[in-house]
XYZ file of N, CA, C and O in Angstrom:
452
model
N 73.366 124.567 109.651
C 72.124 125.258 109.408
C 71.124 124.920 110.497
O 71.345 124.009 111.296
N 70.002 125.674 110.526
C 69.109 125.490 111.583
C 68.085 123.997 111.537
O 67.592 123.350 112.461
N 68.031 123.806 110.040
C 67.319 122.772 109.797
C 67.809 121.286 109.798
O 67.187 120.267 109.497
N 69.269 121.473 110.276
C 70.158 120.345 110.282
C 70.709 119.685 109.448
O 71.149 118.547 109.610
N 70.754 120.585 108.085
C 71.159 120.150 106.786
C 72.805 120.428 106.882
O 73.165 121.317 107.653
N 73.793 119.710 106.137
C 74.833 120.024 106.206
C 75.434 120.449 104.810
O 74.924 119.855 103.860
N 76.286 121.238 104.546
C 76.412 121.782 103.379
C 78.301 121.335 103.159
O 79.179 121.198 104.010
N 78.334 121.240 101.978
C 79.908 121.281 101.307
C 80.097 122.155 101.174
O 79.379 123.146 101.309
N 81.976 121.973 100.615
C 82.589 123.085 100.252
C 82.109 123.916 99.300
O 82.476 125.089 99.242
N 81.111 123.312 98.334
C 80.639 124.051 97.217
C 79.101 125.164 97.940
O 78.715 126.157 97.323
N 78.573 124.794 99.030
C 77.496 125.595 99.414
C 76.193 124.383 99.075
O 75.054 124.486 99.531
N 76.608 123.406 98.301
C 75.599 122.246 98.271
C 75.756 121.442 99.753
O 76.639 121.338 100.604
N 73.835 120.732 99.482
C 73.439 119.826 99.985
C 74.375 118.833 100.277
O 75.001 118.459 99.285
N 74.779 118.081 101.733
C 75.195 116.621 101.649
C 74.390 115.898 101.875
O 73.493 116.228 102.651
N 74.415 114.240 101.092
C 73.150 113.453 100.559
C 73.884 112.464 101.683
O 74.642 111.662 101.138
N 73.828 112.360 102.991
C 73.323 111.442 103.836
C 73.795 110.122 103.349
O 74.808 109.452 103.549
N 72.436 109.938 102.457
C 72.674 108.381 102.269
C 73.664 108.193 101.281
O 74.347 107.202 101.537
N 73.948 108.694 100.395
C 75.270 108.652 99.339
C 76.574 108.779 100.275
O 77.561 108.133 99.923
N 76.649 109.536 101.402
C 77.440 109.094 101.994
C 78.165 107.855 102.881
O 79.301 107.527 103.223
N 76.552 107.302 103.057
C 76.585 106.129 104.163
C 77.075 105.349 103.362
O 78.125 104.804 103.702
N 76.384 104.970 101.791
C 76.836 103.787 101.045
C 78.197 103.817 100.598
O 78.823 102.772 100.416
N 78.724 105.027 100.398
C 80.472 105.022 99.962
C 80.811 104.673 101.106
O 81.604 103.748 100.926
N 80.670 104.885 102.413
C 81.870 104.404 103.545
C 81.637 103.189 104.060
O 82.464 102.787 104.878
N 80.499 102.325 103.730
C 79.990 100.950 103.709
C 80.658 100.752 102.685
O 81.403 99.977 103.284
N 81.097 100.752 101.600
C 81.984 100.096 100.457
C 83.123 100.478 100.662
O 84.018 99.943 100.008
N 83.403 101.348 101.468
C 84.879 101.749 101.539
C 85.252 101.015 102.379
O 86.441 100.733 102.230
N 84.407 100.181 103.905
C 85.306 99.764 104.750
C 85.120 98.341 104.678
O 85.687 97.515 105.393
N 84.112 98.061 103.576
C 83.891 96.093 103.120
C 84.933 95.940 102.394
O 85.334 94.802 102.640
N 86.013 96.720 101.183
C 86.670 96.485 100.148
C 88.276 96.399 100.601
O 88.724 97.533 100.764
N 89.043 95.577 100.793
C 90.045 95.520 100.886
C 91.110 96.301 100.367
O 92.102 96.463 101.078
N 91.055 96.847 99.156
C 91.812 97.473 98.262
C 91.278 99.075 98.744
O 91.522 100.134 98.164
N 90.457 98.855 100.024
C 90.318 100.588 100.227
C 91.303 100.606 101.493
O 91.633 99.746 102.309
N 91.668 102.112 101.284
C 92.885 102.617 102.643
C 91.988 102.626 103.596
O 92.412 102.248 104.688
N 90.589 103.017 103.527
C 90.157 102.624 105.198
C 90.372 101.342 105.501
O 91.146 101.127 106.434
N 89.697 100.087 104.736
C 89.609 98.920 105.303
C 90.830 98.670 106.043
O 90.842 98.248 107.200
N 91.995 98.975 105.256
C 93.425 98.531 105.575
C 93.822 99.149 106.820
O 94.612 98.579 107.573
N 93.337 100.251 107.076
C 93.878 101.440 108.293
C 92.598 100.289 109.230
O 93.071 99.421 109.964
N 91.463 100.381 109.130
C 90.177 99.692 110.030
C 91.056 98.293 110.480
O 91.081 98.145 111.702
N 91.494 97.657 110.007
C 91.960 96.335 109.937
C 93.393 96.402 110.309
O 93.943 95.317 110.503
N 94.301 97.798 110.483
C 95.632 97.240 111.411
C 96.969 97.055 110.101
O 98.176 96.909 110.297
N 96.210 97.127 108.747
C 97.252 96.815 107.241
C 98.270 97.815 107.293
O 98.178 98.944 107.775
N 99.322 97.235 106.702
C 100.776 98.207 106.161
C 99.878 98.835 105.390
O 99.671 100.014 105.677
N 99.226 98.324 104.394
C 98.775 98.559 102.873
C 97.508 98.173 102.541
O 97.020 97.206 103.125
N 96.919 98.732 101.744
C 95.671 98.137 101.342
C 96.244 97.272 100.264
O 97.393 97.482 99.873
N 95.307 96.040 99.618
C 95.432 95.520 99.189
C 94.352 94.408 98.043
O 93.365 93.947 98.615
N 94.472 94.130 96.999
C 92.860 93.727 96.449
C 92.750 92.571 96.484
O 93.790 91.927 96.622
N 91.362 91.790 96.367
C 91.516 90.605 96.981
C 92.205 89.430 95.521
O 92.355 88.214 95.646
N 92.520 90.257 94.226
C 93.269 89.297 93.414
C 95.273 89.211 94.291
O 96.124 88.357 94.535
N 95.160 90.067 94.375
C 96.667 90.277 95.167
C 96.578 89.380 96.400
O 97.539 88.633 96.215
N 96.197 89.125 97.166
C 95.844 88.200 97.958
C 95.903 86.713 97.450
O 96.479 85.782 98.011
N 95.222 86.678 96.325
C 95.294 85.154 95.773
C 96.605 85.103 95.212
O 97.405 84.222 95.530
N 96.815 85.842 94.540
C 98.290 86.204 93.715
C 99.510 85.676 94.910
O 100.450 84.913 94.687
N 99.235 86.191 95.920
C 100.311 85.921 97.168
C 100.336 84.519 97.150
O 101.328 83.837 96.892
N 98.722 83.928 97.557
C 98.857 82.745 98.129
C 99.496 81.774 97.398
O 100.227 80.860 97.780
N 99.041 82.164 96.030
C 100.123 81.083 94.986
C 101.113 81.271 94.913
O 101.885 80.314 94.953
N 101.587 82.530 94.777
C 103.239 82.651 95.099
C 103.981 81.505 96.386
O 105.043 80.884 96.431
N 103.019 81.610 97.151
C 103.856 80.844 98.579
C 103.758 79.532 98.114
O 104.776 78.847 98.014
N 102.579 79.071 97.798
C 102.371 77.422 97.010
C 103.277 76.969 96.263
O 103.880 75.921 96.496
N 103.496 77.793 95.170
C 104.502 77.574 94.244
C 106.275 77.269 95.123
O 107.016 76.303 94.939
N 106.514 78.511 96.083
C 107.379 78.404 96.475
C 107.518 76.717 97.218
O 108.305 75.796 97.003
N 106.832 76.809 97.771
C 106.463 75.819 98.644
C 106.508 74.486 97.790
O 106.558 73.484 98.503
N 106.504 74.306 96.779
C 106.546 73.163 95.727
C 107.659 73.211 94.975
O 107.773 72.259 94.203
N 108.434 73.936 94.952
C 109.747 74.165 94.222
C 110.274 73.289 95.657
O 110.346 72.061 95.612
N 110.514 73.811 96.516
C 111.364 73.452 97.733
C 111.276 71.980 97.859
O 112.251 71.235 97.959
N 109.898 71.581 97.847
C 109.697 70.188 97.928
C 110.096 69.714 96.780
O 111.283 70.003 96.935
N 110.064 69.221 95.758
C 110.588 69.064 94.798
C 112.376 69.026 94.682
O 113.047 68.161 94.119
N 112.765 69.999 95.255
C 114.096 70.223 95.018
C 114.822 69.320 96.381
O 116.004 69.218 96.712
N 113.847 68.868 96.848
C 114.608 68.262 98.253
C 114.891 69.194 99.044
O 115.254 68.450 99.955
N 115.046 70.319 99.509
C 115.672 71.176 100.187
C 114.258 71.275 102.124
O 113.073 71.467 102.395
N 115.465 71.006 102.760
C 114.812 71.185 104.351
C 114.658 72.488 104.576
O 114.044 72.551 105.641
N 114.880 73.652 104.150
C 114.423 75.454 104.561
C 113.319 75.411 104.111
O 112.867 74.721 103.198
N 112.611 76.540 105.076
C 111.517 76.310 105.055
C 111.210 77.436 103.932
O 112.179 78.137 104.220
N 110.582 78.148 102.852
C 110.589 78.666 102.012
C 109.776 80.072 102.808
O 108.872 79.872 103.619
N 110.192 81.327 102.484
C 109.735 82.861 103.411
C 108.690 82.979 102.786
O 108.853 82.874 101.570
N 107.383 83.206 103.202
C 106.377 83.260 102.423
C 106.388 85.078 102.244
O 107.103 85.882 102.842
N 105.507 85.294 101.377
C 105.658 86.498 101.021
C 104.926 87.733 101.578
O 103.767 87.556 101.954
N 105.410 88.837 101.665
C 104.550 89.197 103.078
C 103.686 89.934 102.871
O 103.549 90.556 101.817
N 102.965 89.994 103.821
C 101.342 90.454 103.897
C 101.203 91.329 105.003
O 101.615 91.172 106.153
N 100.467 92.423 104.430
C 99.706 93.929 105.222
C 99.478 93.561 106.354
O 99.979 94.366 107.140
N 98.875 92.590 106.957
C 98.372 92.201 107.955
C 99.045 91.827 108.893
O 99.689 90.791 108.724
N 99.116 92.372 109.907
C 99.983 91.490 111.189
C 99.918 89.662 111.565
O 98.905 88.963 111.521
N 101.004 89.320 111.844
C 101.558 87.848 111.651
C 100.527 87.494 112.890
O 100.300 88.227 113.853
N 100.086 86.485 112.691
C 99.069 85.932 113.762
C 99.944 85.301 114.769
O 99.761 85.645 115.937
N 100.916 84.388 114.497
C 101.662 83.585 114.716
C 103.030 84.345 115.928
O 103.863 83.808 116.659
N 102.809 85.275 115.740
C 103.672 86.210 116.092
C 103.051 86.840 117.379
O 103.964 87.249 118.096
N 102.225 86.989 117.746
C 101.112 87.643 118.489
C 101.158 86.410 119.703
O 100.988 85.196 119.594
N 101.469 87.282 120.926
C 101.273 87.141 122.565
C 100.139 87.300 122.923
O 99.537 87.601 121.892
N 99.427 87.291 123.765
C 98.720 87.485 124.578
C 98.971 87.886 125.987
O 98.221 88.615 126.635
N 99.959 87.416 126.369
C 100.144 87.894 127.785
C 101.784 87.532 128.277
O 102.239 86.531 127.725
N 102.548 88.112 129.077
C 103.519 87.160 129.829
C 103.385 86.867 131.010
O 102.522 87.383 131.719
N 104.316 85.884 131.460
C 104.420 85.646 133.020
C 105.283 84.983 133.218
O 105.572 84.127 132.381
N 106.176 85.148 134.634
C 107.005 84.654 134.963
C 107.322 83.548 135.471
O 108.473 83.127 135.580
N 105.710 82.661 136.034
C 105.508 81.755 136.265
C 106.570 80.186 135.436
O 106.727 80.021 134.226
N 106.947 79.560 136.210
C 107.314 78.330 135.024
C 106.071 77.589 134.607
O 104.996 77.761 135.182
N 106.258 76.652 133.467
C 104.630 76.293 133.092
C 104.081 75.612 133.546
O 102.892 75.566 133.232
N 104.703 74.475 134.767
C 104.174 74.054 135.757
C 103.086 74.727 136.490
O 101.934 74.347 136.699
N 103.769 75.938 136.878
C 103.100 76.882 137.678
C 101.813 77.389 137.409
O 100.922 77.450 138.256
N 101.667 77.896 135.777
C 101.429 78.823 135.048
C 99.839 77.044 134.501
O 98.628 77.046 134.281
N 100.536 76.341 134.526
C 99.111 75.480 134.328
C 98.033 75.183 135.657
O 96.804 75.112 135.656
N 99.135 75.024 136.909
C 98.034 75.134 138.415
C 97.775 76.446 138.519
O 97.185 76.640 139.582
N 97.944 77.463 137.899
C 97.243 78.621 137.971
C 95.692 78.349 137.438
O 94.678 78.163 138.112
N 95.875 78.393 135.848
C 95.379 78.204 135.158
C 93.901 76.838 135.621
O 92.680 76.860 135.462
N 94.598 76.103 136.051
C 93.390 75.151 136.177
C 92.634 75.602 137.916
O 91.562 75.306 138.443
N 93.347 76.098 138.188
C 92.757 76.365 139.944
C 91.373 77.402 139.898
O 90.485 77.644 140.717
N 91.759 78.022 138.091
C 91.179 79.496 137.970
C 89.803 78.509 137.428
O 88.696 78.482 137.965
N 90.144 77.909 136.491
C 89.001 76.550 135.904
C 87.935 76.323 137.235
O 86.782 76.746 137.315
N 88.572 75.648 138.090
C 87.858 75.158 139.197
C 87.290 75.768 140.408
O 86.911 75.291 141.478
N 87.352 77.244 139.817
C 86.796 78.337 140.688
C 87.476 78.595 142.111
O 87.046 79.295 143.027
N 88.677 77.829 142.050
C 89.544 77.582 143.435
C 90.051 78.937 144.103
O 90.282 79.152 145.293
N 90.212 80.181 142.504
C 90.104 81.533 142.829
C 89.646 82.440 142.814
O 89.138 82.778 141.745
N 89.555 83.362 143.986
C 88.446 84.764 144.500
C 88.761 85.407 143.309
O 89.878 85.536 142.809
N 87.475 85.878 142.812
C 87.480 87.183 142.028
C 87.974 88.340 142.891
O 87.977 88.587 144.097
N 88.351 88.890 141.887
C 88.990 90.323 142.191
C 87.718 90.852 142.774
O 87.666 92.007 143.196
């Protein structure tokens, strides 16, 4: 419209701020598909399910000990990409190398690009 109003499918008014506050709760709430899509998740997920997990792994994790057993118990998996799992970079350097890089870069020993 000319007045910069935007209209729905119905020919009504859209209320701006009723919009702002649903997608501010949609992308704070875990158990919403944005947060989960915003955040990189398989799945959305709520934050009792989350606790629910963590005790699951505890528990596991206390059976094992208990039972004597050296495997390490699979914790149970989560929407979220494995932190632990996550590179940052490669190089072919050996780590000898790859640390006098590293510290030469410390000591300003190398030209910026």
């Amino acid at each position: 419209m000319e007045d910069g109003t935007i209209l729905n499918a119905r020919g009504e008014v859209v209320d701006h701020m009723l919009v702002d506050r649903l997608l501010r709760v949609a992308t704070r709430e875990p158990s919403s598909v944005l947060y989960a899509a915003q955040h990189g998740w398989d799945f959305p997920v709520s934050r009792e399910w989350m606790a629910a997990a963590d005790l699951f792994d505890a528990v596991q994790t206390l059976i094992k000990v208990t039972a004597g057993s050296n495997r390490k118990p699979k914790p149970y998996p989560r929407p979220w990409p494995d932190s632990a799992s996550n590179r940052f970079g490669k190089t072919s350097l050996s780590p000898a190398a790859a640390r006098e890089v590293l510290r030469r870069n410390k000591e300003g020993l190398i030209d910026a690009y």
